Short mmCIF file of N, CA and C in Angstrom, two decimals:
data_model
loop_
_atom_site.label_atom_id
_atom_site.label_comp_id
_atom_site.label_asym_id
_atom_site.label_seq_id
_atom_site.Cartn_x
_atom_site.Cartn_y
_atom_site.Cartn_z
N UNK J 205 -24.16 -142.49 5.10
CA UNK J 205 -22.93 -142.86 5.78
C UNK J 205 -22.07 -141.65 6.15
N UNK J 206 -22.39 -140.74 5.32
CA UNK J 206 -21.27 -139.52 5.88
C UNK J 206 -21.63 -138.51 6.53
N UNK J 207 -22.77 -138.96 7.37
CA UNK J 207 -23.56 -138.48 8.26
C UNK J 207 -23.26 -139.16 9.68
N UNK J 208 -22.89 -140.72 9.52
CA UNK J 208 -22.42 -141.30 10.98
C UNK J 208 -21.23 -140.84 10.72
N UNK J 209 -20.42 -140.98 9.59
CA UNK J 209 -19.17 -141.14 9.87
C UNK J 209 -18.14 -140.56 8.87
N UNK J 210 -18.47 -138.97 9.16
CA UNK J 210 -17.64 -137.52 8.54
C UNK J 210 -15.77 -137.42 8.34
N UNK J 211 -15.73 -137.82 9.30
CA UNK J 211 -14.17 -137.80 9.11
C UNK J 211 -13.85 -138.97 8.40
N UNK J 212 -14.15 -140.32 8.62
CA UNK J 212 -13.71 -141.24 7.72
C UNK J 212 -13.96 -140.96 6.08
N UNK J 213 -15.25 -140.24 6.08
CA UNK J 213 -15.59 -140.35 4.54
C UNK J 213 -14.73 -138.80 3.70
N UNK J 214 -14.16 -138.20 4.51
CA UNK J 214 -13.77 -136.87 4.45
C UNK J 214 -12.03 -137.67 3.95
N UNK J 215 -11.50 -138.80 4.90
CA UNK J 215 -10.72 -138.91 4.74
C UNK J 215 -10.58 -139.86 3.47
N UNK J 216 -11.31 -140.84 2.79
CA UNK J 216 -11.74 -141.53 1.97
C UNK J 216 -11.63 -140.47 0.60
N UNK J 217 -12.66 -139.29 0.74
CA UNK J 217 -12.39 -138.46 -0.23
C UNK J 217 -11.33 -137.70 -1.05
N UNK J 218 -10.59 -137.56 0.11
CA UNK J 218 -9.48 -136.86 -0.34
C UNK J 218 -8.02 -138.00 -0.70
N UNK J 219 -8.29 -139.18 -0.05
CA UNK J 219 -7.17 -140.84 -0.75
C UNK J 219 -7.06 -140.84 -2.47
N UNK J 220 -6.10 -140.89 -2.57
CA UNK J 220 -5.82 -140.75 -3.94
C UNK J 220 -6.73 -142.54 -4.40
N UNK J 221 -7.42 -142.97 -5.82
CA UNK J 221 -7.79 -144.19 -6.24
C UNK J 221 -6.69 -145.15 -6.15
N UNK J 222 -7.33 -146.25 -6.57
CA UNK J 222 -6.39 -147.25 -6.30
C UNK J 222 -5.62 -147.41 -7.71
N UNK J 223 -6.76 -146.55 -8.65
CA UNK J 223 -5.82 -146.65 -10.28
C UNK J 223 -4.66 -145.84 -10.37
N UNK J 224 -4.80 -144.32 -9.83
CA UNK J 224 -3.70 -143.54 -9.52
C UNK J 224 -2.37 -144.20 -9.15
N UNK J 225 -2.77 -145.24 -7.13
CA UNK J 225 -1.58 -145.42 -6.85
C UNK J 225 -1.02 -146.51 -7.91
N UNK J 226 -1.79 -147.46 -8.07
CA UNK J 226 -0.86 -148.52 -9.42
C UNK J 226 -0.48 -147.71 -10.62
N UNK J 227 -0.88 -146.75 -10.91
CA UNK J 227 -0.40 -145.84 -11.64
C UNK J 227 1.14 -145.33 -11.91
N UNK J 228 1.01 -145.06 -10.37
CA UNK J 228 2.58 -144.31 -9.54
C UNK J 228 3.11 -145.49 -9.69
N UNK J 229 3.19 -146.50 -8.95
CA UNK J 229 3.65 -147.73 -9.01
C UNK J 229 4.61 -148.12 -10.15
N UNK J 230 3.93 -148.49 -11.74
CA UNK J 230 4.00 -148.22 -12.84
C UNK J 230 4.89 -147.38 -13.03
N UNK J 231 5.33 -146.14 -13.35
CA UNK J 231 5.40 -145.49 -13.13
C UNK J 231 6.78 -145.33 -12.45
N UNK J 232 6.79 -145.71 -11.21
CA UNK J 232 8.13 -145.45 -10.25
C UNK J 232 9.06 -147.01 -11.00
N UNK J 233 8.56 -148.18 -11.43
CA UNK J 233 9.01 -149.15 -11.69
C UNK J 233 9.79 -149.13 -13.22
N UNK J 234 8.77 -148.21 -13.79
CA UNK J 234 9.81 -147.52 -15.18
C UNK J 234 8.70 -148.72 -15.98
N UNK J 235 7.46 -148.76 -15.78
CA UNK J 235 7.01 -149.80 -16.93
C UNK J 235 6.52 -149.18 -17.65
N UNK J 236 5.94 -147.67 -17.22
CA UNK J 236 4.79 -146.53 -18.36
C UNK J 236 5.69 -145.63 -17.93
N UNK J 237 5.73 -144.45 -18.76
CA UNK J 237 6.55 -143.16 -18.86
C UNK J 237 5.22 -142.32 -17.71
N UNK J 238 5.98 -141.28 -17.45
CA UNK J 238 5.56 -139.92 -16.47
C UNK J 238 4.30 -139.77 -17.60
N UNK J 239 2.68 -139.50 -16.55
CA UNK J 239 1.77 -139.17 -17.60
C UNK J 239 1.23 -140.21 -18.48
N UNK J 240 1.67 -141.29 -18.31
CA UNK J 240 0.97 -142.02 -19.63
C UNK J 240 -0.40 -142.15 -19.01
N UNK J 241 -0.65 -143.07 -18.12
CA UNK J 241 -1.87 -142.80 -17.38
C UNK J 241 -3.15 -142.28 -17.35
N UNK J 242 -2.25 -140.75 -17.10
CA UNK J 242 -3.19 -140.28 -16.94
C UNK J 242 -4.02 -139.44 -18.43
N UNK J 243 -2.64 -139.71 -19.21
CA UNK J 243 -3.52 -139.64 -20.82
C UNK J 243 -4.55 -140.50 -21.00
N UNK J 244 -4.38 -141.61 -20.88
CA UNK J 244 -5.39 -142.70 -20.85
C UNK J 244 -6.76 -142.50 -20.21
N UNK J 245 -6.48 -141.70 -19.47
CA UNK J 245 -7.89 -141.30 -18.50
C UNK J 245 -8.50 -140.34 -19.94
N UNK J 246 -7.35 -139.31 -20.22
CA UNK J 246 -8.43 -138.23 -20.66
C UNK J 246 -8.61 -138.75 -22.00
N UNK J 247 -8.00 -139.82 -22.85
CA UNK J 247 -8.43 -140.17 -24.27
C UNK J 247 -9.87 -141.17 -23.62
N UNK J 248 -9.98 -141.83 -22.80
CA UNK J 248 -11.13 -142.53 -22.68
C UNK J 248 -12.36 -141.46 -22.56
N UNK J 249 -12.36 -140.54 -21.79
CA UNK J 249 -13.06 -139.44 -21.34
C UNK J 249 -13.36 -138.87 -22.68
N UNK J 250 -12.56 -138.38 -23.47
CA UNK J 250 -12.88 -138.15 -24.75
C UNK J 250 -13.50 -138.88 -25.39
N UNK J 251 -13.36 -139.80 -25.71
CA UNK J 251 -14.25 -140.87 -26.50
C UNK J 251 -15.51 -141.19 -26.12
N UNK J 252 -15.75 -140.84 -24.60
CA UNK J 252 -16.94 -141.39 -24.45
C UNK J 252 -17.56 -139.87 -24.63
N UNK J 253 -17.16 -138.79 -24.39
CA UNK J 253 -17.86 -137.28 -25.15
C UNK J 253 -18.54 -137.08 -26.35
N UNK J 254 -17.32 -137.85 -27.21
CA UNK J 254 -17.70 -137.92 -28.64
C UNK J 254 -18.40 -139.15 -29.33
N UNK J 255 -18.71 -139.85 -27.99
CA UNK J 255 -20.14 -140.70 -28.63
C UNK J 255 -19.66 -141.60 -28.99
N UNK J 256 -18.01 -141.78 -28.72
CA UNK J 256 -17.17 -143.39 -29.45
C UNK J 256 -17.45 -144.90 -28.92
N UNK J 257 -17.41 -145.35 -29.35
CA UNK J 257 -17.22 -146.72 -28.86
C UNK J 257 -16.08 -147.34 -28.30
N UNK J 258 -16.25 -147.36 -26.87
CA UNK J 258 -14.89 -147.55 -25.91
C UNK J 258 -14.30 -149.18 -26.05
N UNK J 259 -15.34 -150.35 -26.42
CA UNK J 259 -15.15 -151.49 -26.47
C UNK J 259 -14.66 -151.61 -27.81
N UNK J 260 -13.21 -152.14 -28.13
CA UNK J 260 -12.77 -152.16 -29.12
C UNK J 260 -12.85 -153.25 -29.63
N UNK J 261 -12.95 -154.64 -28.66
CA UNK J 261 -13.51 -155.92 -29.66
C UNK J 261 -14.83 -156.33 -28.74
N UNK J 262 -15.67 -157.11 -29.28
CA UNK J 262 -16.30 -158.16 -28.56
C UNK J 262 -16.88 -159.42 -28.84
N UNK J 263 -15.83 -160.21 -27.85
CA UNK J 263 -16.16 -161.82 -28.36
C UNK J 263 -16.97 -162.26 -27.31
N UNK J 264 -17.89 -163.03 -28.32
CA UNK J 264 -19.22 -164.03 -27.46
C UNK J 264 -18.51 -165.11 -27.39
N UNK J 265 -19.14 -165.30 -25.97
CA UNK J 265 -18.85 -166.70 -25.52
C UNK J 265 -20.21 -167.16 -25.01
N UNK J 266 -20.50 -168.57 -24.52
CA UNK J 266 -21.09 -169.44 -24.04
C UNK J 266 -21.24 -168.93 -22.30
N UNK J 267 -19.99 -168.22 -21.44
CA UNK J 267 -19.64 -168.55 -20.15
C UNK J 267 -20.40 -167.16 -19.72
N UNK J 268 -20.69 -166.16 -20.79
CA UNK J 268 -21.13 -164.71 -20.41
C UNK J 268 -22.20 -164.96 -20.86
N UNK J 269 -22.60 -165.49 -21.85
CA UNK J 269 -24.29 -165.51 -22.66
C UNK J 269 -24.74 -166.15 -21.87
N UNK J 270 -26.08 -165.38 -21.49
CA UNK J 270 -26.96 -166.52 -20.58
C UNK J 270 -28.60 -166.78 -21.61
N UNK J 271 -29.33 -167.86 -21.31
CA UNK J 271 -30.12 -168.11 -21.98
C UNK J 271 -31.38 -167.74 -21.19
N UNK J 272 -31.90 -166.94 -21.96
CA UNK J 272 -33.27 -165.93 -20.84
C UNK J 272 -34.71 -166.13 -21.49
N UNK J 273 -34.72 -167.61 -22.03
CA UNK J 273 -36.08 -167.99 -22.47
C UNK J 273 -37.00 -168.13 -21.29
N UNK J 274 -36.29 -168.74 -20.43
CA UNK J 274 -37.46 -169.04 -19.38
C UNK J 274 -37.76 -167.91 -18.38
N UNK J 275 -37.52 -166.67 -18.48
CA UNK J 275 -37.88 -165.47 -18.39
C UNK J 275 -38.78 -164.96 -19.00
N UNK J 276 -39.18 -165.46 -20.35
CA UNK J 276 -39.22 -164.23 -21.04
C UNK J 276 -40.79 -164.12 -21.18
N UNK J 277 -41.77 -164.17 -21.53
CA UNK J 277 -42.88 -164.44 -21.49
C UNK J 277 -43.45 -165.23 -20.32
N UNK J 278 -43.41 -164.44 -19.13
CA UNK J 278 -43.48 -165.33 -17.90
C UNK J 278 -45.00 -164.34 -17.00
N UNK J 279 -45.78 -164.28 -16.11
CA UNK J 279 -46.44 -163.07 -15.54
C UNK J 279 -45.64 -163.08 -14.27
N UNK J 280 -44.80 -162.11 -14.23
CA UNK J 280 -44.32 -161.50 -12.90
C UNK J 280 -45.37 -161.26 -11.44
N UNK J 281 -46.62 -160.98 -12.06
CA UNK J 281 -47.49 -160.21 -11.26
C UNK J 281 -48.13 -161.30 -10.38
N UNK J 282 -47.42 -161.90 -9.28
CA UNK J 282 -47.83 -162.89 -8.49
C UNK J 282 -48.88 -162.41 -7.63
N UNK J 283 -49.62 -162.30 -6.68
CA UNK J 283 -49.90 -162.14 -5.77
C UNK J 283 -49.96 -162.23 -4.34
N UNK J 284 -49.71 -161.38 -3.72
CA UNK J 284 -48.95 -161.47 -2.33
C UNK J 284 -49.55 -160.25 -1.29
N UNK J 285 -49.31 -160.92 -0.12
CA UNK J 285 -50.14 -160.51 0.71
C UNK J 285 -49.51 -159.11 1.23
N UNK J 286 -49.53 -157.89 1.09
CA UNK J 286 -49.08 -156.52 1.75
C UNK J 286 -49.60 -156.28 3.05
N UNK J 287 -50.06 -156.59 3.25
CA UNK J 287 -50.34 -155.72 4.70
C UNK J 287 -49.67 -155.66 5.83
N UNK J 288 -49.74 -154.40 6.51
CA UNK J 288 -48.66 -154.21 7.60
C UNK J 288 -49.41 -153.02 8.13
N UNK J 289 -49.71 -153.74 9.65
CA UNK J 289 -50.33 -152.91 10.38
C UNK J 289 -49.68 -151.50 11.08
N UNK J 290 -50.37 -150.61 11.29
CA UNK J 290 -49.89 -149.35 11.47
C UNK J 290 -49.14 -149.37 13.21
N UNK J 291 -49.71 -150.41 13.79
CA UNK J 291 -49.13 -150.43 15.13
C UNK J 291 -47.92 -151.15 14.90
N UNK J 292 -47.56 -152.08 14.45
CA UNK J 292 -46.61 -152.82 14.41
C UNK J 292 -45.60 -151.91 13.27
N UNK J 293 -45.79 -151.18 12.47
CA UNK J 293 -45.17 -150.13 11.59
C UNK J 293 -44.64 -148.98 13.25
N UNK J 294 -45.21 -148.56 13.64
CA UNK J 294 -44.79 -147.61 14.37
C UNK J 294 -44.03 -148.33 15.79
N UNK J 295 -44.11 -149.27 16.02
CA UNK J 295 -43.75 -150.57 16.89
C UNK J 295 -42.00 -150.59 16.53
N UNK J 296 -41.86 -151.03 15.20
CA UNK J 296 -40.88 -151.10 14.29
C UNK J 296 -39.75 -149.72 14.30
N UNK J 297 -40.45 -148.34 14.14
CA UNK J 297 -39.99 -147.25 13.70
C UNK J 297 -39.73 -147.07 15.15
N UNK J 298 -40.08 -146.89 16.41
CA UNK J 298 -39.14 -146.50 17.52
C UNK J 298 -38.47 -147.14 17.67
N UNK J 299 -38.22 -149.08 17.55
CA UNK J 299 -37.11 -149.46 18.02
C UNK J 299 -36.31 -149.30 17.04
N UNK J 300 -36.27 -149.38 15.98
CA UNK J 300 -35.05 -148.72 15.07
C UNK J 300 -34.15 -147.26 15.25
N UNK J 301 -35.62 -146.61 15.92
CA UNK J 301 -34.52 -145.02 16.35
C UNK J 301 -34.28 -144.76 17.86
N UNK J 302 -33.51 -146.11 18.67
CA UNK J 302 -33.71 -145.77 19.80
C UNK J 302 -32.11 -146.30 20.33
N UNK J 303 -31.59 -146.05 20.99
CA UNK J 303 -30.32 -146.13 21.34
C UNK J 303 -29.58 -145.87 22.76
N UNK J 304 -29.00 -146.31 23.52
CA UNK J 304 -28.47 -146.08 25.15
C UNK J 304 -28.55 -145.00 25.17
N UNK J 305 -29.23 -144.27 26.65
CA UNK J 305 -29.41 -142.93 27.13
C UNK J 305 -27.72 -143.07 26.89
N UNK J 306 -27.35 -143.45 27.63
CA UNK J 306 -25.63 -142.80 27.94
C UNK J 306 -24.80 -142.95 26.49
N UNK J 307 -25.12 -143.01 25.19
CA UNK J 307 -24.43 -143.16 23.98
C UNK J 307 -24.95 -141.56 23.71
N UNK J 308 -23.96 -140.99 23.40
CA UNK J 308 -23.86 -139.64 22.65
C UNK J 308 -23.59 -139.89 21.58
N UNK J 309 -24.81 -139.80 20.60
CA UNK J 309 -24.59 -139.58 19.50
C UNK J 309 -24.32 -138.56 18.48
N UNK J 310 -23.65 -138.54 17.35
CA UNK J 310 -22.86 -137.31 16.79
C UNK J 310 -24.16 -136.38 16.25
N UNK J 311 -23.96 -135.25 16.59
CA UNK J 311 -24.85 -134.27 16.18
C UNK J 311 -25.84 -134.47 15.09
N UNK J 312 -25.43 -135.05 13.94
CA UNK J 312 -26.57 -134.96 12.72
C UNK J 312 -27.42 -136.45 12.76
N UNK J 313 -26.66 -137.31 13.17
CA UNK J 313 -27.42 -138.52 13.60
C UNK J 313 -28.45 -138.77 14.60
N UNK J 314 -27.77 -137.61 15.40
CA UNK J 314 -29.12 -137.30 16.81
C UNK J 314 -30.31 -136.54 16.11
N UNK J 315 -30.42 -135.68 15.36
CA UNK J 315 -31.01 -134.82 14.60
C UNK J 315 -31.98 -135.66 14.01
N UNK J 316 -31.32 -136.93 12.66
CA UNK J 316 -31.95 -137.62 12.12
C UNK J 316 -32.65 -138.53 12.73
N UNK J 317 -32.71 -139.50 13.94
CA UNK J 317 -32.82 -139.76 14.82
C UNK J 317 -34.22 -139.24 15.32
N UNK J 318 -34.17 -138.16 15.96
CA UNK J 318 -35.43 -137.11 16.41
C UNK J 318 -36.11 -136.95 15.37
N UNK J 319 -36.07 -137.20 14.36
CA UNK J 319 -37.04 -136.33 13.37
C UNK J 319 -37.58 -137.57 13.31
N UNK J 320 -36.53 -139.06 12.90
CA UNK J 320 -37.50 -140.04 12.97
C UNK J 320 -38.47 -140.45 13.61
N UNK J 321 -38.08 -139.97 15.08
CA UNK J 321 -39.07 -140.63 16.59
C UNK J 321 -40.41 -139.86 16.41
N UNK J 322 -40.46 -138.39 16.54
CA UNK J 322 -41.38 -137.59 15.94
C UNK J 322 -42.10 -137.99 14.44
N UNK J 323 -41.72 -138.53 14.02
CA UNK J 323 -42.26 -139.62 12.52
C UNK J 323 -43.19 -140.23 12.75
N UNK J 324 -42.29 -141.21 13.43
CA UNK J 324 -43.18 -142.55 14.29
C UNK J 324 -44.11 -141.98 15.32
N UNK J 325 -44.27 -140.93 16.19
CA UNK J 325 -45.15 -140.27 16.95
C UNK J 325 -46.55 -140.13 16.03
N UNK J 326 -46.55 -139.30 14.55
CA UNK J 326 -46.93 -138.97 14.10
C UNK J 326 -47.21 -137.36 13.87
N UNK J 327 -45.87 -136.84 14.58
CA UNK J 327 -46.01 -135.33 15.05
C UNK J 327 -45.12 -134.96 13.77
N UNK J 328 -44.58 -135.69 13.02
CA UNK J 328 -44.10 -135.07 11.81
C UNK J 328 -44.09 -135.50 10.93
N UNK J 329 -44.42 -135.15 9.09
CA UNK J 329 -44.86 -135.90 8.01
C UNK J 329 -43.25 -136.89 8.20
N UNK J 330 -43.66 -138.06 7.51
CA UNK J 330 -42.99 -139.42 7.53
C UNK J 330 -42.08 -138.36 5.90
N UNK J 331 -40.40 -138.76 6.49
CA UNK J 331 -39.87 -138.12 5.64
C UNK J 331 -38.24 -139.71 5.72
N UNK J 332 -38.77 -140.70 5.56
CA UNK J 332 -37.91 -141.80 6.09
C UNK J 332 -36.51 -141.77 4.86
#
């Protein structure tokens, strides 16, 4: 994705979380003091360093337990038909990398793009 779309993910990166802003929030509302927060970040961070156990209770219920008998001793290994012909594979792989002459696409996508078509040619090892 941050190959189609660099500036959005550039701008995504640098957005403060959404825990931060409820944080501030908090915070500006006078419900947690300056910093509490973000102590909380680094005592969790700690604990999980030192190998602690972050879950401080845990109650079973009925609504989270699921019953996985009829899983359990089962053969997964069905049998099913694979095949997929090499024409219809390469059939597949150009129309997936093919797009309006008149669409300019952004530099690294055109790139990825070409390397695919040349894939599907067979003029370059399959690197999908």
């Amino acid at each position: 994705p941050n190959a189609t779309q660099p500036l959005m993910y550039q701008k995504i990166k640098n957005h403060i979380t959404p825990r931060e802003i409820y944080a501030q929030k908090l915070e500006k509302e006078g419900v947690i003091k300056s910093g509490y927060a973000k102590q909380l970040v680094i005592d969790y961070r700690d604990a999980l360093d030192n190998g602690e156990c972050v879950v401080k209770e845990w109650e079973k219920t009925e609504k989270v337990n699921m019953h996985w008998a009829k899983y359990l001793k089962h053969d997964w290994d069905e049998p099913y038909v694979a095949k997929f012909s090499k024409k219809r594979l390469i059939e597949l792989a150009k129309s997936i990398c093919a797009y309006p002459e008149n669409h300019e696409a952004q530099g690294r996508v055109k790139k990825i793009y070409t390397g695919r078509q040349l894939m599907a040619k067979g003029e370059k090892p399959c690197d999908w």
